[in-house]
Amino acid sequence: DVKVTQSSRYLVKRTGEKVFLECVQDMDHENMFWYRQDPGLGLRLIYFSYDVKMKEKGDIPEGYSVSREKKERFSLILESASTNQTSMYLCASSPPGGDNEKLFFGSGTQLSVL
Amino acid sequence: AQKITQTQPGMFVQEKEAVTLDCTYDTSDPSYGLFWYKQPSSGEMIFLIYQGSYDQQNATEGRYSLNFQKARKSANLVISASQLGDSAMYFCAMTSDKLIFGTGTRLQVFP
């Protein structure tokens, strides 16, 4: 069964800490994505990657960076966590292709920044 | 710029009734795809249905159908014969260069 795994389901961090959110997929997908989900705002794209060592900014990249050293792993980094980054973070992957490629999602990481 | 709009924050429907969840979109790209995802309280995102911009017929997947009206730029989800397990958040999404999501509709099915 295909799988996107996010390393933590719940995470509590302090303001100013450096935070790593890890995502691993076992489907050999080229494309990987990080979204954050907030009530009333839906899912908003933070960063995405179409290949190893490649990254593109999404709609809300400020305060975040990403790393994709290996095809199966896409990490989201909060350089200095702030309280407004408290959110649900969802990782997703998809194979390369046209507009009909659906995303496969991980189960999410609920991050609380205190 | 792409945009997805879901105007219904919440919907109620009685079990076994049909329900329509609204979605409108905006894009200048002639080629795009439209998706619906379901998110139960467990948090996982479940793919439901896909419609391509060039598809002539409305997509259907079991009890789900997508009412695609291209001229009106709408892609409403129709769930027939609602079940209690359909209670969840539902997100409309569109892709042309990247996948963007609407704000979601919370559907509650009551007995």
PDB file of C-alpha atoms in Angstrom:
ATOM      1  CA  ASP A   1       0.000   0.000   0.000  1.00  0.00           C
ATOM      2  CA  VAL A   2       1.335   3.428  -0.930  1.00  0.00           C
ATOM      3  CA  LYS A   3       2.413   5.578   1.930  1.00  0.00           C
ATOM      4  CA  VAL A   4       3.419   9.105   2.897  1.00  0.00           C
ATOM      5  CA  THR A   5       4.789   9.178   6.413  1.00  0.00           C
ATOM      6  CA  GLN A   6       5.207  12.245   8.564  1.00  0.00           C
ATOM      7  CA  SER A   7       7.535  11.703  11.468  1.00  0.00           C
ATOM      8  CA  SER A   8       5.374  13.221  14.217  1.00  0.00           C
ATOM      9  CA  ARG A   9       1.630  13.447  14.708  1.00  0.00           C
ATOM     10  CA  TYR A  10       1.897  16.074  17.436  1.00  0.00           C
ATOM     11  CA  LEU A  11       4.766  18.430  18.189  1.00  0.00           C
ATOM     12  CA  VAL A  12       5.190  21.156  20.801  1.00  0.00           C
ATOM     13  CA  LYS A  13       8.020  23.661  20.433  1.00  0.00           C
ATOM     14  CA  ARG A  14       9.049  26.947  21.964  1.00  0.00           C
ATOM     15  CA  THR A  15       9.279  30.291  20.218  1.00  0.00           C
ATOM     16  CA  GLY A  16      12.663  30.715  18.562  1.00  0.00           C
ATOM     17  CA  GLU A  17      13.425  27.023  18.266  1.00  0.00           C
ATOM     18  CA  LYS A  18      14.518  25.507  14.978  1.00  0.00           C
ATOM     19  CA  VAL A  19      11.945  22.916  13.945  1.00  0.00           C
ATOM     20  CA  PHE A  20      12.269  20.105  11.423  1.00  0.00           C
ATOM     21  CA  LEU A  21       9.202  18.375  10.007  1.00  0.00           C
ATOM     22  CA  GLU A  22      10.083  15.230   8.122  1.00  0.00           C
ATOM     23  CA  CYS A  23       8.164  13.559   5.338  1.00  0.00           C
ATOM     24  CA  VAL A  24       9.009  10.304   3.590  1.00  0.00           C
ATOM     25  CA  GLN A  25       7.184   8.641   0.710  1.00  0.00           C
ATOM     26  CA  ASP A  26       7.673   5.120  -0.567  1.00  0.00           C
ATOM     27  CA  MET A  27       6.069   5.522  -3.991  1.00  0.00           C
ATOM     28  CA  ASP A  28       9.112   6.840  -5.893  1.00  0.00           C
ATOM     29  CA  HIS A  29       7.218  10.052  -6.605  1.00  0.00           C
ATOM     30  CA  GLU A  30       9.052  12.999  -8.116  1.00  0.00           C
ATOM     31  CA  ASN A  31       6.720  15.652  -6.728  1.00  0.00           C
ATOM     32  CA  MET A  32       6.430  16.533  -3.061  1.00  0.00           C
ATOM     33  CA  PHE A  33       4.543  19.310  -1.313  1.00  0.00           C
ATOM     34  CA  TRP A  34       4.155  20.966   2.068  1.00  0.00           C
ATOM     35  CA  TYR A  35       0.855  22.581   3.042  1.00  0.00           C
ATOM     36  CA  ARG A  36      -0.386  24.132   6.216  1.00  0.00           C
ATOM     37  CA  GLN A  37      -4.025  23.875   7.209  1.00  0.00           C
ATOM     38  CA  ASP A  38      -5.781  26.451   9.354  1.00  0.00           C
ATOM     39  CA  PRO A  39      -9.498  26.687  10.192  1.00  0.00           C
ATOM     40  CA  GLY A  40     -11.330  28.877   7.716  1.00  0.00           C
ATOM     41  CA  LEU A  41      -8.289  29.150   5.451  1.00  0.00           C
ATOM     42  CA  GLY A  42      -8.143  25.664   3.988  1.00  0.00           C
ATOM     43  CA  LEU A  43      -4.814  24.285   2.826  1.00  0.00           C
ATOM     44  CA  ARG A  44      -2.144  26.721   1.744  1.00  0.00           C
ATOM     45  CA  LEU A  45       0.939  25.699  -0.188  1.00  0.00           C
ATOM     46  CA  ILE A  46       4.242  26.501   1.523  1.00  0.00           C
ATOM     47  CA  TYR A  47       6.860  24.871  -0.712  1.00  0.00           C
ATOM     48  CA  PHE A  48       7.013  22.163  -3.322  1.00  0.00           C
ATOM     49  CA  SER A  49       9.648  20.179  -5.143  1.00  0.00           C
ATOM     50  CA  TYR A  50       9.579  18.445  -8.502  1.00  0.00           C
ATOM     51  CA  ASP A  51      12.952  16.741  -8.163  1.00  0.00           C
ATOM     52  CA  VAL A  52      15.843  16.078  -5.838  1.00  0.00           C
ATOM     53  CA  LYS A  53      17.616  19.252  -4.732  1.00  0.00           C
ATOM     54  CA  MET A  54      14.946  21.311  -6.417  1.00  0.00           C
ATOM     55  CA  LYS A  55      12.483  23.528  -4.555  1.00  0.00           C
ATOM     56  CA  GLU A  56       9.883  26.111  -5.438  1.00  0.00           C
ATOM     57  CA  LYS A  57       8.099  28.621  -3.242  1.00  0.00           C
ATOM     58  CA  GLY A  58       4.398  28.203  -2.811  1.00  0.00           C
ATOM     59  CA  ASP A  59       1.945  30.842  -1.675  1.00  0.00           C
ATOM     60  CA  ILE A  60       3.194  31.339   1.896  1.00  0.00           C
ATOM     61  CA  PRO A  61       6.941  30.512   2.079  1.00  0.00           C
ATOM     62  CA  GLU A  62       7.912  33.229   4.551  1.00  0.00           C
ATOM     63  CA  GLY A  63       9.445  31.825   7.703  1.00  0.00           C
ATOM     64  CA  TYR A  64       9.995  28.385   6.154  1.00  0.00           C
ATOM     65  CA  SER A  65      12.626  26.579   4.175  1.00  0.00           C
ATOM     66  CA  VAL A  66      12.825  23.064   2.757  1.00  0.00           C
ATOM     67  CA  SER A  67      15.363  20.406   1.961  1.00  0.00           C
ATOM     68  CA  ARG A  68      15.190  17.585  -0.556  1.00  0.00           C
ATOM     69  CA  GLU A  69      18.469  15.696  -0.554  1.00  0.00           C
ATOM     70  CA  LYS A  70      16.869  12.372  -1.480  1.00  0.00           C
ATOM     71  CA  LYS A  71      13.909  11.637  -3.703  1.00  0.00           C
ATOM     72  CA  GLU A  72      11.847  10.028  -0.973  1.00  0.00           C
ATOM     73  CA  ARG A  73      12.378  12.671   1.709  1.00  0.00           C
ATOM     74  CA  PHE A  74      11.140  16.262   1.861  1.00  0.00           C
ATOM     75  CA  SER A  75      11.823  18.226   5.013  1.00  0.00           C
ATOM     76  CA  LEU A  76      10.162  21.441   6.137  1.00  0.00           C
ATOM     77  CA  ILE A  77      12.272  23.696   8.343  1.00  0.00           C
ATOM     78  CA  LEU A  78      11.114  26.485  10.589  1.00  0.00           C
ATOM     79  CA  GLU A  79      14.330  28.431  11.195  1.00  0.00           C
ATOM     80  CA  SER A  80      12.966  30.274  14.226  1.00  0.00           C
ATOM     81  CA  ALA A  81       9.512  29.105  15.217  1.00  0.00           C
ATOM     82  CA  SER A  82       6.886  31.701  16.034  1.00  0.00           C
ATOM     83  CA  THR A  83       3.439  31.374  17.567  1.00  0.00           C
ATOM     84  CA  ASN A  84       1.758  32.201  14.256  1.00  0.00           C
ATOM     85  CA  GLN A  85       3.261  29.029  12.841  1.00  0.00           C
ATOM     86  CA  THR A  86       1.066  26.930  15.114  1.00  0.00           C
ATOM     87  CA  SER A  87      -0.864  24.879  12.598  1.00  0.00           C
ATOM     88  CA  MET A  88      -1.507  21.487  11.037  1.00  0.00           C
ATOM     89  CA  TYR A  89       1.182  20.676   8.480  1.00  0.00           C
ATOM     90  CA  LEU A  90       0.418  18.255   5.675  1.00  0.00           C
ATOM     91  CA  CYS A  91       2.942  16.655   3.371  1.00  0.00           C
ATOM     92  CA  ALA A  92       1.905  15.197   0.027  1.00  0.00           C
ATOM     93  CA  SER A  93       3.455  13.545  -2.985  1.00  0.00           C
ATOM     94  CA  SER A  94       2.466  12.768  -6.545  1.00  0.00           C
ATOM     95  CA  PRO A  95       4.029  11.199  -9.628  1.00  0.00           C
ATOM     96  CA  PRO A  96       5.086  13.451 -12.497  1.00  0.00           C
ATOM     97  CA  GLY A  97       2.465  14.110 -15.080  1.00  0.00           C
ATOM     98  CA  GLY A  98      -0.298  16.390 -16.103  1.00  0.00           C
ATOM     99  CA  ASP A  99      -3.157  17.945 -14.284  1.00  0.00           C
ATOM    100  CA  ASN A 100      -4.786  14.638 -13.417  1.00  0.00           C
ATOM    101  CA  GLU A 101      -2.207  13.431 -10.935  1.00  0.00           C
ATOM    102  CA  LYS A 102      -3.811  13.263  -7.536  1.00  0.00           C
ATOM    103  CA  LEU A 103      -1.871  13.900  -4.374  1.00  0.00           C
ATOM    104  CA  PHE A 104      -1.206  11.316  -1.709  1.00  0.00           C
ATOM    105  CA  PHE A 105      -1.176  12.854   1.750  1.00  0.00           C
ATOM    106  CA  GLY A 106       0.473  12.023   5.018  1.00  0.00           C
ATOM    107  CA  SER A 107      -1.591  12.040   8.197  1.00  0.00           C
ATOM    108  CA  GLY A 108      -0.362  15.482   9.217  1.00  0.00           C
ATOM    109  CA  THR A 109       1.675  17.032  12.024  1.00  0.00           C
ATOM    110  CA  GLN A 110      -0.106  19.282  14.486  1.00  0.00           C
ATOM    111  CA  LEU A 111       2.548  21.782  15.552  1.00  0.00           C
ATOM    112  CA  SER A 112       2.057  24.005  18.575  1.00  0.00           C
ATOM    113  CA  VAL A 113       4.539  26.827  19.148  1.00  0.00           C
ATOM    114  CA  LEU A 114       4.415  28.216  22.685  1.00  0.00           C
TER     115      LEU A 114
ATOM    116  CA  ALA B   1      -3.866  33.852 -10.818  1.00  0.00           C
ATOM    117  CA  GLN B   2      -5.688  30.720  -9.765  1.00  0.00           C
ATOM    118  CA  LYS B   3      -8.417  30.824  -7.171  1.00  0.00           C
ATOM    119  CA  ILE B   4     -10.789  28.311  -5.608  1.00  0.00           C
ATOM    120  CA  THR B   5     -13.878  29.421  -3.675  1.00  0.00           C
ATOM    121  CA  GLN B   6     -16.088  27.347  -1.407  1.00  0.00           C
ATOM    122  CA  THR B   7     -18.837  29.541  -0.037  1.00  0.00           C
ATOM    123  CA  GLN B   8     -20.488  27.048   2.333  1.00  0.00           C
ATOM    124  CA  PRO B   9     -18.623  26.784   5.643  1.00  0.00           C
ATOM    125  CA  GLY B  10     -21.049  24.130   6.857  1.00  0.00           C
ATOM    126  CA  MET B  11     -23.841  21.961   5.518  1.00  0.00           C
ATOM    127  CA  PHE B  12     -26.332  19.608   7.136  1.00  0.00           C
ATOM    128  CA  VAL B  13     -28.055  16.737   5.408  1.00  0.00           C
ATOM    129  CA  GLN B  14     -30.255  13.911   6.550  1.00  0.00           C
ATOM    130  CA  GLU B  15     -29.104  10.365   6.029  1.00  0.00           C
ATOM    131  CA  LYS B  16     -30.065   8.929   2.611  1.00  0.00           C
ATOM    132  CA  GLU B  17     -30.636  12.368   1.113  1.00  0.00           C
ATOM    133  CA  ALA B  18     -28.479  13.887  -1.628  1.00  0.00           C
ATOM    134  CA  VAL B  19     -26.330  16.950  -0.962  1.00  0.00           C
ATOM    135  CA  THR B  20     -24.448  19.380  -3.202  1.00  0.00           C
ATOM    136  CA  LEU B  21     -21.253  21.078  -2.081  1.00  0.00           C
ATOM    137  CA  ASP B  22     -20.417  24.184  -4.068  1.00  0.00           C
ATOM    138  CA  CYS B  23     -17.091  25.073  -5.632  1.00  0.00           C
ATOM    139  CA  THR B  24     -16.185  27.825  -8.077  1.00  0.00           C
ATOM    140  CA  TYR B  25     -12.779  28.436  -9.550  1.00  0.00           C
ATOM    141  CA  ASP B  26     -10.878  30.958 -11.569  1.00  0.00           C
ATOM    142  CA  THR B  27      -7.934  30.400 -13.867  1.00  0.00           C
ATOM    143  CA  SER B  28      -6.701  31.729 -17.172  1.00  0.00           C
ATOM    144  CA  ASP B  29      -5.056  28.414 -18.020  1.00  0.00           C
ATOM    145  CA  PRO B  30      -7.104  26.424 -20.594  1.00  0.00           C
ATOM    146  CA  SER B  31      -5.793  23.135 -19.179  1.00  0.00           C
ATOM    147  CA  TYR B  32      -6.497  22.347 -15.558  1.00  0.00           C
ATOM    148  CA  GLY B  33      -7.782  19.658 -13.263  1.00  0.00           C
ATOM    149  CA  LEU B  34     -10.370  19.799 -10.515  1.00  0.00           C
ATOM    150  CA  PHE B  35     -10.364  17.543  -7.465  1.00  0.00           C
ATOM    151  CA  TRP B  36     -12.441  16.872  -4.408  1.00  0.00           C
ATOM    152  CA  TYR B  37     -10.909  15.563  -1.190  1.00  0.00           C
ATOM    153  CA  LYS B  38     -12.550  14.391   2.014  1.00  0.00           C
ATOM    154  CA  GLN B  39     -10.976  14.925   5.427  1.00  0.00           C
ATOM    155  CA  PRO B  40     -12.623  12.990   8.273  1.00  0.00           C
ATOM    156  CA  SER B  41     -11.916  13.854  11.890  1.00  0.00           C
ATOM    157  CA  SER B  42      -8.885  11.548  11.804  1.00  0.00           C
ATOM    158  CA  GLY B  43      -7.169  14.170   9.642  1.00  0.00           C
ATOM    159  CA  GLU B  44      -6.199  12.127   6.595  1.00  0.00           C
ATOM    160  CA  MET B  45      -6.992  13.586   3.187  1.00  0.00           C
ATOM    161  CA  ILE B  46      -8.889  11.146   0.995  1.00  0.00           C
ATOM    162  CA  PHE B  47      -9.120  11.644  -2.763  1.00  0.00           C
ATOM    163  CA  LEU B  48     -12.719  11.393  -3.997  1.00  0.00           C
ATOM    164  CA  ILE B  49     -13.030  12.463  -7.604  1.00  0.00           C
ATOM    165  CA  TYR B  50     -11.256  14.204 -10.492  1.00  0.00           C
ATOM    166  CA  GLN B  51     -12.469  16.238 -13.492  1.00  0.00           C
ATOM    167  CA  GLY B  52     -10.242  17.417 -16.321  1.00  0.00           C
ATOM    168  CA  SER B  53     -10.950  20.699 -18.044  1.00  0.00           C
ATOM    169  CA  TYR B  54     -11.276  18.966 -21.409  1.00  0.00           C
ATOM    170  CA  ASP B  55     -13.458  16.122 -20.183  1.00  0.00           C
ATOM    171  CA  GLN B  56     -16.788  16.154 -21.955  1.00  0.00           C
ATOM    172  CA  GLN B  57     -18.696  14.210 -19.356  1.00  0.00           C
ATOM    173  CA  ASN B  58     -19.121  14.813 -15.662  1.00  0.00           C
ATOM    174  CA  ALA B  59     -16.957  12.574 -13.510  1.00  0.00           C
ATOM    175  CA  THR B  60     -18.602   9.966 -11.295  1.00  0.00           C
ATOM    176  CA  GLU B  61     -17.173   7.682  -8.621  1.00  0.00           C
ATOM    177  CA  GLY B  62     -19.775   5.570  -6.878  1.00  0.00           C
ATOM    178  CA  ARG B  63     -22.004   7.898  -4.846  1.00  0.00           C
ATOM    179  CA  TYR B  64     -19.915  10.921  -5.809  1.00  0.00           C
ATOM    180  CA  SER B  65     -20.421  12.939  -8.953  1.00  0.00           C
ATOM    181  CA  LEU B  66     -18.921  16.196 -10.059  1.00  0.00           C
ATOM    182  CA  ASN B  67     -21.278  18.693 -11.676  1.00  0.00           C
ATOM    183  CA  PHE B  68     -18.844  20.460 -14.003  1.00  0.00           C
ATOM    184  CA  GLN B  69     -20.111  23.661 -15.604  1.00  0.00           C
ATOM    185  CA  LYS B  70     -17.145  25.076 -17.458  1.00  0.00           C
ATOM    186  CA  ALA B  71     -18.742  28.314 -18.641  1.00  0.00           C
ATOM    187  CA  ARG B  72     -19.775  29.120 -15.091  1.00  0.00           C
ATOM    188  CA  LYS B  73     -16.440  27.900 -13.702  1.00  0.00           C
ATOM    189  CA  SER B  74     -18.113  25.699 -11.174  1.00  0.00           C
ATOM    190  CA  ALA B  75     -17.308  22.159 -10.049  1.00  0.00           C
ATOM    191  CA  ASN B  76     -19.874  21.171  -7.472  1.00  0.00           C
ATOM    192  CA  LEU B  77     -19.682  17.828  -5.674  1.00  0.00           C
ATOM    193  CA  VAL B  78     -22.889  15.837  -5.434  1.00  0.00           C
ATOM    194  CA  ILE B  79     -23.121  13.076  -2.845  1.00  0.00           C
ATOM    195  CA  SER B  80     -26.108  10.832  -3.357  1.00  0.00           C
ATOM    196  CA  ALA B  81     -27.709   8.795  -0.580  1.00  0.00           C
ATOM    197  CA  SER B  82     -25.688  10.371   2.244  1.00  0.00           C
ATOM    198  CA  GLN B  83     -24.363   8.136   4.986  1.00  0.00           C
ATOM    199  CA  LEU B  84     -23.339   8.969   8.541  1.00  0.00           C
ATOM    200  CA  GLY B  85     -19.737   8.219   7.559  1.00  0.00           C
ATOM    201  CA  ASP B  86     -19.847  11.054   5.044  1.00  0.00           C
ATOM    202  CA  SER B  87     -19.611  13.558   7.906  1.00  0.00           C
ATOM    203  CA  ALA B  88     -16.285  15.290   7.278  1.00  0.00           C
ATOM    204  CA  MET B  89     -14.580  18.340   5.805  1.00  0.00           C
ATOM    205  CA  TYR B  90     -14.653  18.471   2.026  1.00  0.00           C
ATOM    206  CA  PHE B  91     -12.112  20.400  -0.002  1.00  0.00           C
ATOM    207  CA  CYS B  92     -12.275  21.422  -3.626  1.00  0.00           C
ATOM    208  CA  ALA B  93      -8.902  21.817  -5.342  1.00  0.00           C
ATOM    209  CA  MET B  94      -7.557  22.856  -8.713  1.00  0.00           C
ATOM    210  CA  THR B  95      -4.303  22.277 -10.494  1.00  0.00           C
ATOM    211  CA  SER B  96      -2.728  23.943 -13.458  1.00  0.00           C
ATOM    212  CA  ASP B  97       0.836  24.630 -12.372  1.00  0.00           C
ATOM    213  CA  LYS B  98       0.292  23.658  -8.737  1.00  0.00           C
ATOM    214  CA  LEU B  99      -2.538  22.322  -6.639  1.00  0.00           C
ATOM    215  CA  ILE B 100      -4.466  24.906  -4.636  1.00  0.00           C
ATOM    216  CA  PHE B 101      -7.348  24.271  -2.254  1.00  0.00           C
ATOM    217  CA  GLY B 102     -10.515  25.997  -1.209  1.00  0.00           C
ATOM    218  CA  THR B 103     -11.348  26.763   2.412  1.00  0.00           C
ATOM    219  CA  GLY B 104     -13.503  23.672   2.792  1.00  0.00           C
ATOM    220  CA  THR B 105     -17.086  22.775   3.709  1.00  0.00           C
ATOM    221  CA  ARG B 106     -17.924  20.859   6.860  1.00  0.00           C
ATOM    222  CA  LEU B 107     -20.675  18.361   6.092  1.00  0.00           C
ATOM    223  CA  GLN B 108     -22.698  16.841   8.891  1.00  0.00           C
ATOM    224  CA  VAL B 109     -25.031  13.944   8.179  1.00  0.00           C
ATOM    225  CA  PHE B 110     -27.747  13.347  10.760  1.00  0.00           C
ATOM    226  CA  PRO B 111     -29.975  10.276  11.189  1.00  0.00           C
TER     227      PRO B 111
END
